[in-house]
Coordinates of C-alpha atoms in Angstrom, one line a residue:
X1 CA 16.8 -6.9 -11.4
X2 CA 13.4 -6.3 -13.0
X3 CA 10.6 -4.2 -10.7
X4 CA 7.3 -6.3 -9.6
X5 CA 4.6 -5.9 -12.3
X6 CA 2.5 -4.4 -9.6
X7 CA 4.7 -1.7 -9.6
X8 CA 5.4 -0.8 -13.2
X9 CA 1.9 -1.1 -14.2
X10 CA 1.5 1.6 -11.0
X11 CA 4.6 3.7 -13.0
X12 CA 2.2 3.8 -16.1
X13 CA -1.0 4.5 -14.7
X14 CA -0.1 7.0 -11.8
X15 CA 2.7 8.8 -12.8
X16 CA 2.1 12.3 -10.5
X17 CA 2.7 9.3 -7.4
X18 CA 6.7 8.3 -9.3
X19 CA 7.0 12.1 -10.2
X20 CA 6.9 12.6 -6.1
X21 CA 10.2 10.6 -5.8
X22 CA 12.0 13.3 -8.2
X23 CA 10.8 15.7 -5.7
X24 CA 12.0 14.2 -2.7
X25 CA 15.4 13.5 -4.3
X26 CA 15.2 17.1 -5.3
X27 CA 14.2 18.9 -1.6
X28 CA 15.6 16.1 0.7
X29 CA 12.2 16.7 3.0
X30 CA 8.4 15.0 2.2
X31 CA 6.9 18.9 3.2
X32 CA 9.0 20.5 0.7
X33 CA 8.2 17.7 -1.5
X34 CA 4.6 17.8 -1.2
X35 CA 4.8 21.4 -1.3
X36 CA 6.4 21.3 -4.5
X37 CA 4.2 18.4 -5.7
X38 CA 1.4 20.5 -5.4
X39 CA 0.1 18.3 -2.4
X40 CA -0.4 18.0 1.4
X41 CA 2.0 16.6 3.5
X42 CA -0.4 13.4 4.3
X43 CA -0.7 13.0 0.8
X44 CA 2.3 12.3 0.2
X45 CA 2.8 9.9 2.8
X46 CA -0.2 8.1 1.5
X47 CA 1.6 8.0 -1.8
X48 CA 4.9 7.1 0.0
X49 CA 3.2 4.1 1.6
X50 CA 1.9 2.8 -1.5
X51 CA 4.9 2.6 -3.3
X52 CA 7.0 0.9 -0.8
X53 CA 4.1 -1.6 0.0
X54 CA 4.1 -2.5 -4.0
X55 CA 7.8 -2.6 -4.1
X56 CA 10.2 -5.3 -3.5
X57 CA 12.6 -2.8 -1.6
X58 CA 11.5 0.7 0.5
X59 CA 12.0 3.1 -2.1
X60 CA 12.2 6.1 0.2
X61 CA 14.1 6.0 3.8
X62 CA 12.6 8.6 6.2
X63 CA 15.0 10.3 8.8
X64 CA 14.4 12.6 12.0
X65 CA 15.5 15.6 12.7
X66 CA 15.9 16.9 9.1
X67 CA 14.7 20.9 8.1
X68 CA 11.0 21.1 7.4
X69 CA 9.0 18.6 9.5
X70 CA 12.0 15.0 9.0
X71 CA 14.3 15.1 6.1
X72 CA 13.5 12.1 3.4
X73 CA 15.7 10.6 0.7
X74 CA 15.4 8.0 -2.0
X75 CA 16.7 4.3 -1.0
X76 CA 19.0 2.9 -4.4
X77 CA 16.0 1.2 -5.2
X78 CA 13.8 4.6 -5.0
X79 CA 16.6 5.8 -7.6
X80 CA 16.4 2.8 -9.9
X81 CA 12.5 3.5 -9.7
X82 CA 13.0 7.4 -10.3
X83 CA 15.2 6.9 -13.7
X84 CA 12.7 4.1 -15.1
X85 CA 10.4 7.0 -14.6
X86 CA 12.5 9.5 -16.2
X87 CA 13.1 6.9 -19.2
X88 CA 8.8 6.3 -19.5
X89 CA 8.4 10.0 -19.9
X90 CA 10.9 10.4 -22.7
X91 CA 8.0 7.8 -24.3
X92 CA 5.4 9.9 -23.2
X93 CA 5.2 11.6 -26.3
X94 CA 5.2 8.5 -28.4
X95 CA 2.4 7.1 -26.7
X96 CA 0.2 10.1 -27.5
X97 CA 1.3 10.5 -31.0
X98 CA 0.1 7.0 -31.7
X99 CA -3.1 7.0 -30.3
X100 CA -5.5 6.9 -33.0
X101 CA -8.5 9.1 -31.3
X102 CA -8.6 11.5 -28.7
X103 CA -11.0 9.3 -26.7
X104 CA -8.3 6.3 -27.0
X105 CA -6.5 7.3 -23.7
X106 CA -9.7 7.7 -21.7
X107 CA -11.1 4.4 -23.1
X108 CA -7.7 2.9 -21.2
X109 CA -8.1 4.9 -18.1
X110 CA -11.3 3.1 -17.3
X111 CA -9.8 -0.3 -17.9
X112 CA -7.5 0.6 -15.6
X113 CA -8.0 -0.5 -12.0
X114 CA -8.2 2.4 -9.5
X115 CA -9.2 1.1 -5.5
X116 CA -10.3 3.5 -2.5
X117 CA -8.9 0.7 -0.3
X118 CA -6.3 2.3 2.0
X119 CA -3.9 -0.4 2.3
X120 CA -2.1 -2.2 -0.5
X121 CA 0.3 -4.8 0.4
X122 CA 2.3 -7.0 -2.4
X123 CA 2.5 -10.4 -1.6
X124 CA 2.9 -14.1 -3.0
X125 CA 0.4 -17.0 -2.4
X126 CA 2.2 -19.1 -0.9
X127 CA -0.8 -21.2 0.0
X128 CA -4.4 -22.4 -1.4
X129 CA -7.2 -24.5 0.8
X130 CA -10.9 -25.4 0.4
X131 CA -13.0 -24.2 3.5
X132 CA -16.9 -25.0 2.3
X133 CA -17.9 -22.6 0.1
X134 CA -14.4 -20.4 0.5
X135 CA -10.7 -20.8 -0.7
X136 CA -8.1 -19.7 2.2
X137 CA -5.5 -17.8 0.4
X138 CA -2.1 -17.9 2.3
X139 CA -0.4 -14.6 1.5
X140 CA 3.4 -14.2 2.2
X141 CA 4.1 -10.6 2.6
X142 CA 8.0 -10.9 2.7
X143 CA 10.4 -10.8 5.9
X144 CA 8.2 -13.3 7.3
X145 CA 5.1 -12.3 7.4
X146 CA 2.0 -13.9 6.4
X147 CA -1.6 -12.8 6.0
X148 CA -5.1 -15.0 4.9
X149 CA -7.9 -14.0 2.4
X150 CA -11.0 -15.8 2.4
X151 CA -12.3 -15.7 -1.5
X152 CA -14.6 -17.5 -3.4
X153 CA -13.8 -20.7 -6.0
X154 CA -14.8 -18.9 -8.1
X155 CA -12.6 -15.9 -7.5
X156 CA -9.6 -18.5 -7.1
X157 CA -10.1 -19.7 -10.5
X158 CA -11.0 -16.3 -12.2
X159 CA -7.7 -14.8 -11.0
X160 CA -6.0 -18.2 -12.1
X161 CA -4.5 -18.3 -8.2
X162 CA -1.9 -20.8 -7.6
X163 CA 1.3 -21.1 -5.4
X164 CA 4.0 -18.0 -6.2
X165 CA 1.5 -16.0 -7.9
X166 CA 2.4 -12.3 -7.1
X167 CA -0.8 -10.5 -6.0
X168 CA -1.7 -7.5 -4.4
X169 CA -3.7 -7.1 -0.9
X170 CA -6.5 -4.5 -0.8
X171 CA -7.7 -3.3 3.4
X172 CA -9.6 -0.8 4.1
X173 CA -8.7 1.0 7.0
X174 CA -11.6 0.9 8.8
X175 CA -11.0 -2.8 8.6
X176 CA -8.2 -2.8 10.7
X177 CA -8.4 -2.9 14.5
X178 CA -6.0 -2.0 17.2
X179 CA -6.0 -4.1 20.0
X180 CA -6.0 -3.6 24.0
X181 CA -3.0 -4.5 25.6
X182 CA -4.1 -7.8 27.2
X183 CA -6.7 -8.5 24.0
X184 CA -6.8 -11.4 22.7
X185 CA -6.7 -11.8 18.7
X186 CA -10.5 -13.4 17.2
X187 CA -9.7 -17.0 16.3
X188 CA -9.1 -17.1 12.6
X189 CA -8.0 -13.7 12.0
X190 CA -5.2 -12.2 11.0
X191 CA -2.9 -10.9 13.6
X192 CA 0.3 -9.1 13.1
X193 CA 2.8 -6.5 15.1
X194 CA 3.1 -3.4 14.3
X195 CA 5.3 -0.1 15.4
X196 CA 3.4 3.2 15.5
X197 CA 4.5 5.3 12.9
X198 CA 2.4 8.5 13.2
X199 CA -1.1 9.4 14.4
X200 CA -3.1 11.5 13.0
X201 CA -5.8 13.4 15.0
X202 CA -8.9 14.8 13.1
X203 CA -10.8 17.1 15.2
X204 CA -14.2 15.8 14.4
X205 CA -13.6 11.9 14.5
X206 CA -11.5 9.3 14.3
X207 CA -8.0 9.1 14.1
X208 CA -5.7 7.6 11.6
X209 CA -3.1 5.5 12.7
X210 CA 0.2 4.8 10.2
X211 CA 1.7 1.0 11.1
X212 CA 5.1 0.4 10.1
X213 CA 5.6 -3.8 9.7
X214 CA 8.8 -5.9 10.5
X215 CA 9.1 -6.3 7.0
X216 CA 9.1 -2.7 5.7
X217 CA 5.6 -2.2 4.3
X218 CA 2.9 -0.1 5.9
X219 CA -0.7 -0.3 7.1
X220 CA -3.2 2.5 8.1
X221 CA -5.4 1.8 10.6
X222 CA -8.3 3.8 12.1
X223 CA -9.3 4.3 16.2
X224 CA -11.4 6.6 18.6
X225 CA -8.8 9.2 19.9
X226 CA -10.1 8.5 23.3
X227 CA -9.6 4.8 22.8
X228 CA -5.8 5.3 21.8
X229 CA -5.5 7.9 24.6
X230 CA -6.3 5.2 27.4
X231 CA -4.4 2.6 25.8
X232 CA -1.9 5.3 25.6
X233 CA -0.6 4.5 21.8
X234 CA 1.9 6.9 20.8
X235 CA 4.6 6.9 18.2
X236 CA 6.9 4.3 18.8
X237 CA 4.5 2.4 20.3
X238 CA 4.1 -1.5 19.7
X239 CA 0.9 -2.5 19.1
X240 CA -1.1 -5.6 17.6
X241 CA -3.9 -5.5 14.9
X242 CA -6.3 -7.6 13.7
X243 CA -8.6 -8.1 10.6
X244 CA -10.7 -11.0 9.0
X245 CA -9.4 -12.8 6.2
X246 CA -13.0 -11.8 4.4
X247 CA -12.2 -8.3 4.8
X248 CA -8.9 -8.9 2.6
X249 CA -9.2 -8.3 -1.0
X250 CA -6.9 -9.6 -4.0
X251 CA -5.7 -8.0 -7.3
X252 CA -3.8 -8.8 -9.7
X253 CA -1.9 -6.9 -12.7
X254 CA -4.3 -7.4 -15.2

């Protein structure tokens, strides 16, 4: 079984995010992991989340109760992942030994796509309408879920978007909103369930809030301490968010 492009074009162009599954294999805990990554612990939950959003499967399984904060271990996939890793650095050397200048490797690393969106989702377009000046991209995220993009035609046809084309979903955080209990989702947005996976608390502003989906993947969501306080979200909770199909941005491997 091959890995999603999305995710072995991430292998080649972040490697120090695949080196952190070695370390989790290695310490059995994402704080001795980050520790030994050189990296804090929210760090490397960000990275966590990214790779199991881009992958087909979770590649790391968190579990409670484990030494140092929750022990952590690689899924078979995370493993598969790890010694494709292991293999690409073994060409490492090649690679640089070929390039013809020094100022070859940068010349790639700004072709390269880097995103300060917070939430990256893989998914398949599993649908394409015309509303005015807009195409509605359906999005199917996997374990039945589905999400909506609003892009231009001209986007549409620059990405050459049709049906089972495997893109990637870019969210910024501050996109997504937690709703109230008895709140009612805005007509035409995007709507889905979520469990509470961790919150956390900055002491001069917002807090982040880490979603875990039905279907495995993660989003990161921001709200007002105060707000989450009355509506008493905790982890564990359930919880509903919403965001705009305009908000929702689309990549793909290029």
């Amino acid at each position: 079984m091959s890995l999603p492009p999305v995710l072995t074009q991430h292998i080649a162009r972040r490697p120090q995010r695949i080196a952190l599954l070695q370390h989790i294999a290695e310490q059995g805990s994402i704080t001795r992991a980050a520790k030994a990554a050189g990296i804090s612990y929210k760090a490397a939950w960000d990275a966590i989340d990214e790779l199991n959003n881009l992958a087909s499967q979770p590649l790391v399984k968190r579990s409670t109760g484990g030494r140092g904060g929750g022990g952590a271990h690689l899924s078979p996939e995370g493993e598969r992942v790890l010694r494709l890793y292991q293999r690409l650095q073994a060409l490492q050397a090649q690679i640089l030994d070929a390039a013809e200048e020094s100022g070859d490797l940068d010349l790639l690393g700004r072709l390269m796509l880097r995103t300060s969106a917070r939430n990256q989702l893989q998914g398949q377009v599993s649908g394409l309408r015309p509303e005015g000046r807009y195409d509605r991209v359906s999005l199917a995220l996997g374990g039945g879920l589905e999400i909506d993009a609003l892009i231009t035609h001209d986007s549409t046809a620059r990405l050459e978007l049709t049906p089972g084309t495997m893109v990637v979903a870019l969210l910024k955080a501050g996109w997504v909103r937690l709703l109230a209990q008895e709140e009612e989702a805005e007509r035409g947005s995007n709507c889905l369930n979520a469990t509470v996976e961790e919150v956390l608390a900055e002491d001069d502003g917002p807090s982040e809030v880490r979603l875990a989906l039905g279907n495995g993947q993660t989003l990161c969501a921001i709200a007002e301490a105060q707000w989450l306080a009355g509506q008493q979200v905790a982890v564990g909770s359930s919880v509903r968010v919403q965001f705009h199909p305009s908000y929702v941005l689309i990549g793909i491997p290029a």
